[in-house]
XYZ file of C-alpha atoms in Angstrom:
594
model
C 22.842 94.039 181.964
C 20.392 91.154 182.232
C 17.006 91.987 181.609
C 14.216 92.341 184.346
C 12.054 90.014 184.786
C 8.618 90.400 186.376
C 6.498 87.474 187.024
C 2.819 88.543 187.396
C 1.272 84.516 189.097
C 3.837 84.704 191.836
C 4.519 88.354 191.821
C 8.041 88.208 191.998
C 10.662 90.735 190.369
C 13.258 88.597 189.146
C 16.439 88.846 187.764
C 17.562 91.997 189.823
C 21.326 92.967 189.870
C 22.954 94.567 192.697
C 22.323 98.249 193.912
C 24.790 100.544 193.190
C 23.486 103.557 194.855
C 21.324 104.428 197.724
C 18.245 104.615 195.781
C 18.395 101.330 193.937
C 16.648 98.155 195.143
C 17.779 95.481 196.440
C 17.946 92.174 195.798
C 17.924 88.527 198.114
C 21.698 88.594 197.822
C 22.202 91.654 199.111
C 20.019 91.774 202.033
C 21.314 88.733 203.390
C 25.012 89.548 202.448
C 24.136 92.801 204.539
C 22.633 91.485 208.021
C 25.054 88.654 208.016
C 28.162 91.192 208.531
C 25.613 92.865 211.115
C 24.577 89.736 213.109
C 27.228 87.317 212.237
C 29.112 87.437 215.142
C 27.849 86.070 218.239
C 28.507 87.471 222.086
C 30.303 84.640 223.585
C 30.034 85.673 226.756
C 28.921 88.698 229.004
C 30.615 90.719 231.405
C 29.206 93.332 234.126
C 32.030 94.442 236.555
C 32.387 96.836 239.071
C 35.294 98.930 239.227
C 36.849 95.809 241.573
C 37.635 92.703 240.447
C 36.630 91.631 236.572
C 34.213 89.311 236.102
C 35.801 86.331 234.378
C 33.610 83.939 232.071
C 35.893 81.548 230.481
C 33.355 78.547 229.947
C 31.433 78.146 226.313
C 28.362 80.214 226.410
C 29.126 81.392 229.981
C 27.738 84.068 231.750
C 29.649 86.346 234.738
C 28.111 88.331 236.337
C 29.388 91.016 239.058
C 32.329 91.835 240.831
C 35.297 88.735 241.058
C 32.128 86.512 239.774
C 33.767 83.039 237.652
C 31.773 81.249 234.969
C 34.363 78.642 234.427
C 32.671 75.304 233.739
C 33.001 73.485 230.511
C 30.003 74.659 229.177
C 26.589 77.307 229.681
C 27.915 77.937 233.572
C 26.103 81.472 234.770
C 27.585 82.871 237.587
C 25.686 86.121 239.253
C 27.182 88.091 242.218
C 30.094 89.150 243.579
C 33.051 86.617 244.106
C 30.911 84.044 242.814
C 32.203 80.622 241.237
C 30.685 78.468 239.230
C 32.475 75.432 237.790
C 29.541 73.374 236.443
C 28.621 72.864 233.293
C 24.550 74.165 232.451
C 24.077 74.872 235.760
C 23.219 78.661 237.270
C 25.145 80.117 240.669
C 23.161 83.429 242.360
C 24.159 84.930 245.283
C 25.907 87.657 247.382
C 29.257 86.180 247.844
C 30.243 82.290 247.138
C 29.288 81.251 250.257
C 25.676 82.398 250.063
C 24.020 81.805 247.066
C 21.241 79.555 245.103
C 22.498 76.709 242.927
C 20.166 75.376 239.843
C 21.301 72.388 238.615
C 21.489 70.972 235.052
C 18.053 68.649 236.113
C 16.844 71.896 237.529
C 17.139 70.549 241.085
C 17.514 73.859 243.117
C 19.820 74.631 246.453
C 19.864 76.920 248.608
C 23.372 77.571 250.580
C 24.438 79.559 253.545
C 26.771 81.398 255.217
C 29.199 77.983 256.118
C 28.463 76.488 252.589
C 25.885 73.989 253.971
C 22.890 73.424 252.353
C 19.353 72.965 252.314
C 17.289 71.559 249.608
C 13.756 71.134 251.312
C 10.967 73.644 250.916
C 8.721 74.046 254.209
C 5.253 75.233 253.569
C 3.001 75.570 256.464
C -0.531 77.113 257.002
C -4.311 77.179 258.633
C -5.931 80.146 256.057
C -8.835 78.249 253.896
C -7.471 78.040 250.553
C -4.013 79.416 250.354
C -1.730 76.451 250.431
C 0.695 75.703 247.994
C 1.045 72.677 245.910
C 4.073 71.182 244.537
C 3.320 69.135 241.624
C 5.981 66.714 240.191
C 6.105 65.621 236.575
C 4.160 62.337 235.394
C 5.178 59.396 238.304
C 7.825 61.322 240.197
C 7.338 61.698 243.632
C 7.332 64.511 246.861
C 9.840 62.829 248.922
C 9.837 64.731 252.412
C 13.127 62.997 254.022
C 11.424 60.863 256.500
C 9.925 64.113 258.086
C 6.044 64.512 258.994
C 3.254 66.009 256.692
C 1.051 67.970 259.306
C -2.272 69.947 259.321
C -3.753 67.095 257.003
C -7.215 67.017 256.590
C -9.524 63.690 256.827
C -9.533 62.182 253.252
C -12.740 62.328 251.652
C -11.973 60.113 248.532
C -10.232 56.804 248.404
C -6.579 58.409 246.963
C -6.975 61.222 249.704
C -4.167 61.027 252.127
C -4.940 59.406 255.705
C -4.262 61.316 258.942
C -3.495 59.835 262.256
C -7.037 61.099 263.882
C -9.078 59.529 260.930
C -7.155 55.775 261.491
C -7.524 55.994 264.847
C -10.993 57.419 265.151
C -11.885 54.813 262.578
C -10.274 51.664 263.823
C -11.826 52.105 267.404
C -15.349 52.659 265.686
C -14.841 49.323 263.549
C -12.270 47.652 265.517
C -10.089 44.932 263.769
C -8.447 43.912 266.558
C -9.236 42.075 270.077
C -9.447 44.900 273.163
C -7.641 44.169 276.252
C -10.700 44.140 277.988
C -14.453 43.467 277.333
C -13.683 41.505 274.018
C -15.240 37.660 273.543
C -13.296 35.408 271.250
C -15.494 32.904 269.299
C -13.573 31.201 267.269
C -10.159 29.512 267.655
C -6.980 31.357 267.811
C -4.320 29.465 265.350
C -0.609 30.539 266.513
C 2.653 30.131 263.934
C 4.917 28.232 266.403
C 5.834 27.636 270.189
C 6.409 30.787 272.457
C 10.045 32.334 273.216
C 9.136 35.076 275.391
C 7.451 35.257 278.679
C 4.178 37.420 277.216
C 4.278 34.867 273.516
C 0.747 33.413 273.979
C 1.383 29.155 274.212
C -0.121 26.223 271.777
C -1.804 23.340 273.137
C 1.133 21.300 272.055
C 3.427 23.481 273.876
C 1.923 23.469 277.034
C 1.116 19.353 276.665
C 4.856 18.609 275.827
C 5.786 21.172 278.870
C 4.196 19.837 281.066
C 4.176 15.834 281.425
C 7.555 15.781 282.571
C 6.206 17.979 285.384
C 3.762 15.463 286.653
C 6.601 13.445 288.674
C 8.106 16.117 289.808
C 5.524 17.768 291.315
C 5.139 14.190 292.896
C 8.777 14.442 294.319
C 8.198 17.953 295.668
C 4.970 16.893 297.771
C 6.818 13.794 299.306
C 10.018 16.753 300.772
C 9.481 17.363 304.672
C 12.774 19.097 305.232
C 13.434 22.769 304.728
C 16.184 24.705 302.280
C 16.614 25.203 298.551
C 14.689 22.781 296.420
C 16.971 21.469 293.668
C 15.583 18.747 290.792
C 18.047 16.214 290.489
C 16.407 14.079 288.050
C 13.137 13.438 286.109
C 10.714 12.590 289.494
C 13.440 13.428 292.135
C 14.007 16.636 294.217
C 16.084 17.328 297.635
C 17.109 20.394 299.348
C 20.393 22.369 299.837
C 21.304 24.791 302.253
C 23.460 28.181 301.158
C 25.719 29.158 304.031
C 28.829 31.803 303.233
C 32.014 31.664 304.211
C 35.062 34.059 303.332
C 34.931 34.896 299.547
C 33.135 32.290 298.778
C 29.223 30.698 298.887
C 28.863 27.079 299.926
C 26.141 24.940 298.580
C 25.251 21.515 301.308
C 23.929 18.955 299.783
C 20.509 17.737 300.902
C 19.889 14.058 301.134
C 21.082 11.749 298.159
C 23.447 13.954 296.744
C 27.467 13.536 297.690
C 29.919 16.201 296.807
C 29.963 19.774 298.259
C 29.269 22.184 295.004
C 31.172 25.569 295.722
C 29.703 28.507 293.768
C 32.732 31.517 293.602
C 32.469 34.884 292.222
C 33.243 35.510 289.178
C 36.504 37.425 287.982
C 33.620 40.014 286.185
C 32.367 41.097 289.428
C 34.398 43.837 290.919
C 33.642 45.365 294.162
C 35.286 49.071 294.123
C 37.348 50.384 297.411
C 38.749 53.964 297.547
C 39.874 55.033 293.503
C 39.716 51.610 291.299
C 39.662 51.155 287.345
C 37.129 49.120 285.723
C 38.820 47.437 282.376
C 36.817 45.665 280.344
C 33.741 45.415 282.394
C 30.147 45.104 281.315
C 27.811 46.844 283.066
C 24.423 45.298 281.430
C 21.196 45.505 283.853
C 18.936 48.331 284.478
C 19.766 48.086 288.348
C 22.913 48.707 287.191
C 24.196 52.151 289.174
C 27.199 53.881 290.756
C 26.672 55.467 294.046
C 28.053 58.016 296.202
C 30.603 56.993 299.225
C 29.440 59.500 301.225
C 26.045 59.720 300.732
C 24.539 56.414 299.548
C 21.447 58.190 298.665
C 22.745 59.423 295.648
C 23.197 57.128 292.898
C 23.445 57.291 288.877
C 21.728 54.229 287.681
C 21.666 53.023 283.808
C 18.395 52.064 282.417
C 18.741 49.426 279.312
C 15.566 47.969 279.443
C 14.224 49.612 275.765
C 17.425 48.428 274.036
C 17.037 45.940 271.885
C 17.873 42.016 272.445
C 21.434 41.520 270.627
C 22.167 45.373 270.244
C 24.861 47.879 271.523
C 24.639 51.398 271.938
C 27.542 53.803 272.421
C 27.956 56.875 275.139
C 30.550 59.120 273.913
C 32.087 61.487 275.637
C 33.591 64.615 273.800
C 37.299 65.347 274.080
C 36.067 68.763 276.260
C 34.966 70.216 279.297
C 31.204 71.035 279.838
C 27.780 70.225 280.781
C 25.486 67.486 279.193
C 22.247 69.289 278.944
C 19.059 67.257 278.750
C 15.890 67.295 276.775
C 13.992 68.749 280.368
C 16.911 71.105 280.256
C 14.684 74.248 280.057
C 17.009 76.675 280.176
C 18.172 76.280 276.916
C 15.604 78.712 275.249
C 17.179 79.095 271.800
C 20.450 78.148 269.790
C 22.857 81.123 268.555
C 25.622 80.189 266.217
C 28.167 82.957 265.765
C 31.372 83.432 263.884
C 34.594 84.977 265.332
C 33.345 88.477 264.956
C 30.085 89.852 266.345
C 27.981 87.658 268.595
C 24.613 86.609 267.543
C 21.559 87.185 269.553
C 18.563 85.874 270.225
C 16.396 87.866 273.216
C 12.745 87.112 271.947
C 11.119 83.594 273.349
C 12.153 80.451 271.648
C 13.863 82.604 269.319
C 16.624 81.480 266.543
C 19.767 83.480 265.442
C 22.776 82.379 263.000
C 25.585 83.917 262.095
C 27.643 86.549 262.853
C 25.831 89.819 264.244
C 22.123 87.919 263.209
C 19.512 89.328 266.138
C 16.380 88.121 266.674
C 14.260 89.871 269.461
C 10.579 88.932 269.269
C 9.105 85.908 270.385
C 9.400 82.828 267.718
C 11.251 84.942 265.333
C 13.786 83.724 263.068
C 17.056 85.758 262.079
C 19.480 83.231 259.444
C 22.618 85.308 258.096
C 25.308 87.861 258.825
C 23.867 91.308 260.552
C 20.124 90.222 259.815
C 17.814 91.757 261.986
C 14.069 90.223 262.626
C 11.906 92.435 264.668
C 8.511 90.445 264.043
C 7.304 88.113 265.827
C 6.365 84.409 264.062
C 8.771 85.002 261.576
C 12.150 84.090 259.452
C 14.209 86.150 258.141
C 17.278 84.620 255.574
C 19.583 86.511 253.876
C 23.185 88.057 253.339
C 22.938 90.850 254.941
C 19.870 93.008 257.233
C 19.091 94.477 253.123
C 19.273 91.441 251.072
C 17.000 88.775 252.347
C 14.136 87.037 252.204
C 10.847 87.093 254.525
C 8.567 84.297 255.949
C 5.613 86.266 257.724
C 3.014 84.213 259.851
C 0.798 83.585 257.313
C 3.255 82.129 254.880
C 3.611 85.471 252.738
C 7.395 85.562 251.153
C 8.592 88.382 250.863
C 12.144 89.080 248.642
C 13.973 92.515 249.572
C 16.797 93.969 247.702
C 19.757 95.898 248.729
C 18.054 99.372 249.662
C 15.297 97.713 251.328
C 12.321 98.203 248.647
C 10.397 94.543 248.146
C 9.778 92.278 245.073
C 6.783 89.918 245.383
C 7.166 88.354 242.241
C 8.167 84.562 241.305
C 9.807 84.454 237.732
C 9.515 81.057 236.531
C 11.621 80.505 233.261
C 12.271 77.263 231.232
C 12.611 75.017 228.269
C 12.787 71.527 229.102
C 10.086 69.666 227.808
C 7.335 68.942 231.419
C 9.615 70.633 233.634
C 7.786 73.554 234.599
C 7.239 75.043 238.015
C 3.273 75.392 238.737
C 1.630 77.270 241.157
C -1.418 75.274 242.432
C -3.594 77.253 245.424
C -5.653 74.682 247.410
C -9.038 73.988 246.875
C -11.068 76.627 245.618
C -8.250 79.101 246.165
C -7.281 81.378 243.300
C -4.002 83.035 242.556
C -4.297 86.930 242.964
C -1.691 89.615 241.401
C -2.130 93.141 242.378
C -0.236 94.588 239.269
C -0.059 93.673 235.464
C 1.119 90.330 234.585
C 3.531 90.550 231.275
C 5.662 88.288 229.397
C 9.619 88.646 229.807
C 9.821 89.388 226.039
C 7.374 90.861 223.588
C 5.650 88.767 220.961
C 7.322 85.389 221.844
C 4.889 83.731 224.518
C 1.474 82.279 224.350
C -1.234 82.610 227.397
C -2.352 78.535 226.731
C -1.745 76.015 224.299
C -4.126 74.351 221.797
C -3.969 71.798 223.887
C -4.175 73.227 226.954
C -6.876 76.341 226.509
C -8.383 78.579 229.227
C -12.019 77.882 229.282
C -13.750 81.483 229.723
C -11.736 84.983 230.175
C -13.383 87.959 231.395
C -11.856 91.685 231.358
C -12.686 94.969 230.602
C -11.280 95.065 226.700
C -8.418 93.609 224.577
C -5.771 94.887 223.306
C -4.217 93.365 219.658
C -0.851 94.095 217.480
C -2.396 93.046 214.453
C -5.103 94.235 212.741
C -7.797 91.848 211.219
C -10.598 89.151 212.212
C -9.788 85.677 210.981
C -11.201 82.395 210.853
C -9.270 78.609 209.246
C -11.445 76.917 206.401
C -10.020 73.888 204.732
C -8.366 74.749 201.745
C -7.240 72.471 198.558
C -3.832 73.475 198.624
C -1.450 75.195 200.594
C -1.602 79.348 200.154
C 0.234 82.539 200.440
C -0.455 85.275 202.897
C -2.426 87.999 200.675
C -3.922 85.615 198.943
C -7.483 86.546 197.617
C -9.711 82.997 198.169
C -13.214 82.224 197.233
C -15.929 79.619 198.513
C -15.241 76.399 195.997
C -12.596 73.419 195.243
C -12.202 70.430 196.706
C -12.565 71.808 200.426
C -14.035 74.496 201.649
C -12.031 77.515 199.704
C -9.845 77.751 196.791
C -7.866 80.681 194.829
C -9.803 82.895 192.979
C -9.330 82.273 189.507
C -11.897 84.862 188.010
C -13.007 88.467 188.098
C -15.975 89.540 190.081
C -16.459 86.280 191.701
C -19.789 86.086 193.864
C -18.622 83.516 195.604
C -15.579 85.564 197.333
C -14.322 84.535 201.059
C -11.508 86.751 201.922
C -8.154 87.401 202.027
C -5.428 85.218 203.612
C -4.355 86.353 206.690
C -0.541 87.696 207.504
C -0.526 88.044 211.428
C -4.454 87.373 212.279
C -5.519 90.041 215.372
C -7.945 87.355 216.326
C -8.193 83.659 215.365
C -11.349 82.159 215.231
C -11.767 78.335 215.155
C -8.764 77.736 215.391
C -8.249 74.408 216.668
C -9.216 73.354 212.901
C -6.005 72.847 211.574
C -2.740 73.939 210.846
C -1.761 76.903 208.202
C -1.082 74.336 205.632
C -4.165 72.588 205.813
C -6.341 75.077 206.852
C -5.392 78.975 206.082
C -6.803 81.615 208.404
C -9.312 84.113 205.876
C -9.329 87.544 207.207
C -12.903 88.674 207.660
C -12.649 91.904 208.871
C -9.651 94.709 209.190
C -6.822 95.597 207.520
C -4.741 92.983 205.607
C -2.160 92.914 203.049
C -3.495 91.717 199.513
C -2.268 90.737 196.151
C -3.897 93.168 193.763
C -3.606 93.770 190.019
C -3.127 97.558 189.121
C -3.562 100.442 188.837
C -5.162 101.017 192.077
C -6.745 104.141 193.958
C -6.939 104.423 197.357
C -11.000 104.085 198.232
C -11.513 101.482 195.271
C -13.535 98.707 195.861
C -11.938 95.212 195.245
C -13.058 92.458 193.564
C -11.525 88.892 192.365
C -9.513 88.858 189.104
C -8.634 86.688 186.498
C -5.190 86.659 187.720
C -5.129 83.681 189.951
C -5.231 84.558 193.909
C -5.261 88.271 192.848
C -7.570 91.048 193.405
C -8.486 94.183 191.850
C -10.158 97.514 191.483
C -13.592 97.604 191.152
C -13.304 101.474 191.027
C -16.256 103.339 193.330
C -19.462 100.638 192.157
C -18.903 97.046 191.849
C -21.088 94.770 190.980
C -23.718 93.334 193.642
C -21.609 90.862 196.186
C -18.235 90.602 194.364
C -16.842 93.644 196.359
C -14.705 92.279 199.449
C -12.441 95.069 200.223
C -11.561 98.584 199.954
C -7.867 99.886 199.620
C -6.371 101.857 202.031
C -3.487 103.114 199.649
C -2.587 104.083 196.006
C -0.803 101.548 193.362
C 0.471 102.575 189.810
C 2.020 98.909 189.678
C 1.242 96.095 187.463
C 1.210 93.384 190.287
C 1.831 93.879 193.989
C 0.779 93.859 197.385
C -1.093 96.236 199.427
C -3.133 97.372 202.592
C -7.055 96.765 201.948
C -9.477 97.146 204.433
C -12.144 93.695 204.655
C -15.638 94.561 204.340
């Protein structure tokens, strides 16, 4: 048997064989042999069925959840609810059935789909209460892109990156106008145009109006020297005569006035069709705004087709469904809300400007909103979405959401998890606003988050007391190497503390600290650079034996150790008491700081 080896500077047994029975210790190899056959294997996948349908997760590091419910994407597809499918790789599937669910995406993009498999990725926040509007804030450049819809209840900007509302430009431009009015406006300098005009309201040059008219001159000559009457026609530059229209069977004749030989005819055109009895029109444009068809009976009645707001060079299309019905327009006011119903139970909507979808949805109050198979909405001014009338989710009038489960009962929590580096969700209240819990706020597992950063601290916290897992008071100093929990220090070195090298040393700081209660200053530095020294509590310490519990301890000549000092030390070496007994040589054991 090798022999045992105990070294007193790092306090280390060394040289241990294995245990043979259950009272013998154990050594590295051992231990680790151990909770490797205990932990080795890993769960590949999990599985909650019902006594339906298994759950079937077939994808690396999938997760299936409920009855029928498919994680079958390559890889880390999560698939919750019954009959669900997912198929994506790191993506997560929620939902009742696989037609109504929530979607997260790999880029943590987040849909939300219904009944019919549609979906909607837009979140619509409205509200007039002072201070409770919520703020969606996108990481570093990225942008809130609304989809080419309007951003209402905006109020006036006060700084120069505020947003501008339609009220503040237009209250503003007509109190510093930067434009010429219609009326009451003087000009006083000259107005400098880009080009000649091309439409009848295109304000006109000088040159335009100079090169227009000079060839007018002579013939407004010609037209003062005509005595006769008819049509005035130019014939050249300077001359003008007169024709006379007369109309004869399917045709209109043109006379020629004086100087002119020839009889122009002018016919009608193969486009224009005059309709008798039942007639087809092929190919024919109808393309003025006088444009109408009109009843043979009564000639008072006429449909006529306005095309004056389309533009110049553009066609727009009428079509006509392959189906019998009514065209309803926008002063239709009989159409008071819009049901959309499956095959089975009809939805219904009986409040005012109410809204109901899907099959058996009812909504009966007065701008309520029912969205999903048998959901009910009673309330007035609000929208109701969900799988069924007891799993759904609630938009009251003042922008409260409320989530309900299948027996009814409510959760009002929003559980935000994620690891991606800048990609969390935050939740920003406007203004002065604050964000209010009316129960305990806890971390989803137990000594694994932190409430800030050192970066990003909280600036003062108020509260009735504190609660701490660990036990001692402990502040960084800058130390001249790097050093062990339990560690007894002193004042000295290099930096600020060093390992005690001596007994009773006066100049005594502490202890290191294992797991600190309470950090002080401890922005200084990291644990390498600058170890947190327990000033108060109960910490582990490397201590010399023997040992009574009671003793005081002081520094020893075994380097970073301490030691008893028995009941009277001498004046400022003690630093600690011990809280337990040690017949050891070298070891490790509770002390309390004093």
């Amino acid at each position: 048997m090798p022999d045992l080896i105990l070294d007193v500077t790092s306090g280390l047994v060394k040289n241990l064989s294995l245990p043979a029975t259950g009272s013998d210790a154990a050594n590295k190899t051992y231990v680790d042999t151990e909770l490797s056959a205990v932990v080795g294997s890993e769960l590949a996948y999990i599985k909650i069925n019902s006594t339906g349908t298994s759950a079937s997760a077939t994808s690396t590091d999938g997760i299936a959840i409920g009855e029928g419910a498919i994680a079958n994407g390559p890889t880390n597809s999560v698939a919750i609810g019954p009959a669900v499918s997912n198929g994506a790789s790191n993506s997560v599937k929620i939902g009742s059935s696989n037609t109504n669910y929530m979607f997260l995406g790999s880029e943590a993009d987040l849909t939300l789909y219904d009944g019919s498999s549609s979906t909607s990725t837009s979140i619509f926040v409205t509200g007039t209460a002072t201070n409770i509007d919520l703020t969606l804030v996108p990481k570093g450049t990225g942008i809130i892109n609304a989809s080419s819809k309007r951003i209402t209840s905006v109020a006036d900007p006060t700084a120069a990156q505020d947003a501008a509302t339609k009220n503040y430009v237009d209250t503003t431009t007509t109190a510093n106008p930067i434009y010429v009015a219609i009326a009451g406006d003087t000009m006083t300098g000259l107005l400098t145009l880009s080009g000649d005009p091309s439409a009848n309201l295109h304000a006109a040059t000088k040159q335009y109006v100079d090169t227009t008219t000079q060839p007018l001159d002579s013939d407004l000559s010609a037209l003062a020297g005509l005595a006769t009457t008819g049509v005035v026609v130019r014939t050249s530059t300077g001359t003008a005569a007169t024709r006379t229209i007369t109309g004869t069977t399917n045709r209109i004749v043109v006379t020629n006035g004086s100087g002119v030989s020839g009889d122009p005819i002018l016919d009608i055109g193969t486009d224009v069709v005059t309709l008798t009895s039942t007639q087809v029109l092929t190919n024919k444009t109808l393309s003025d705004s006088t444009t109408f068809f009109q009843n043979q009976t009564d000639t008072t009645k006429k449909l006529q087709f306005e095309l004056s707001s389309i533009t110049t060079a553009t066609t727009r299309t009428l079509t006509v469904p392959n189906a019998s019905g009514t065209i309803a327009l926008t002063s239709d006011t009989t159409l008071t809300y819009f049901k959309a119903n499956s095959t089975g139970t009809a939805a219904s909507a009986s409040g005012t400007d109410a809204i109901a979808i899907g099959e058996g949805a009812s909504a009966t109050q007065t701008n309520s909103v029912a969205i999903g198979p048998a959901v009910t909405n009673t309330i007035a001014n609000t929208v109701r979405i969900g799988s069924s009338n007891t799993n759904y989710c609630e938009l009251s009038s003042s922008a409260n959401l409320a989530l309900y489960d299948g027996t009814g009962g409510t959760s009002t929590s929003v559980s935000v998890v994620g690891t991606a580096t800048n990609i969390n969700l935050s939740l920003v209240p406007k203004g002065a606003g604050i964000i209010e819990t009316t129960s305990t706020i806890q971390p989803s597992a137990d000594n694994t988050y932190n409430l800030g950063s050192p970066s990003r601290r909280w600036a003062t916290m108020y509260g009735v007391s504190t609660s701490s897992l660990y036990a001692d008071l402990a502040e960084r100093y800058e130390a001249d190497e790097e050093l062990e929990s339990g560690t007894v220090v002193v004042f000295g070195g290099e930096k600020e503390i060093t390992m005690c090298k001596k007994s009773n040393d006066t100049a005594v700081a502490g202890v290191i600290s294992t797991n600190p209660g309470f950090r002080m200053n401890d922005h200084a530095g990291s644990d390498q650079t600058h170890p947190l020294v327990a000033l108060k509590g109960k910490v582990p310490c490397k201590i010399v034996g023997p040992i009574k519990k009671g003793d005081l301890i002081v520094t020893s000549d075994c380097p970073g150790h301490g030691t008893s000092a028995g009941k009277v030390a001498e004046p400022y070496t003690a630093f600690a008491r011990a809280i337990e007994d040690f017949n050891g040589m070298v070891g490790v054991i509770l002390v309390g700081i004093i």
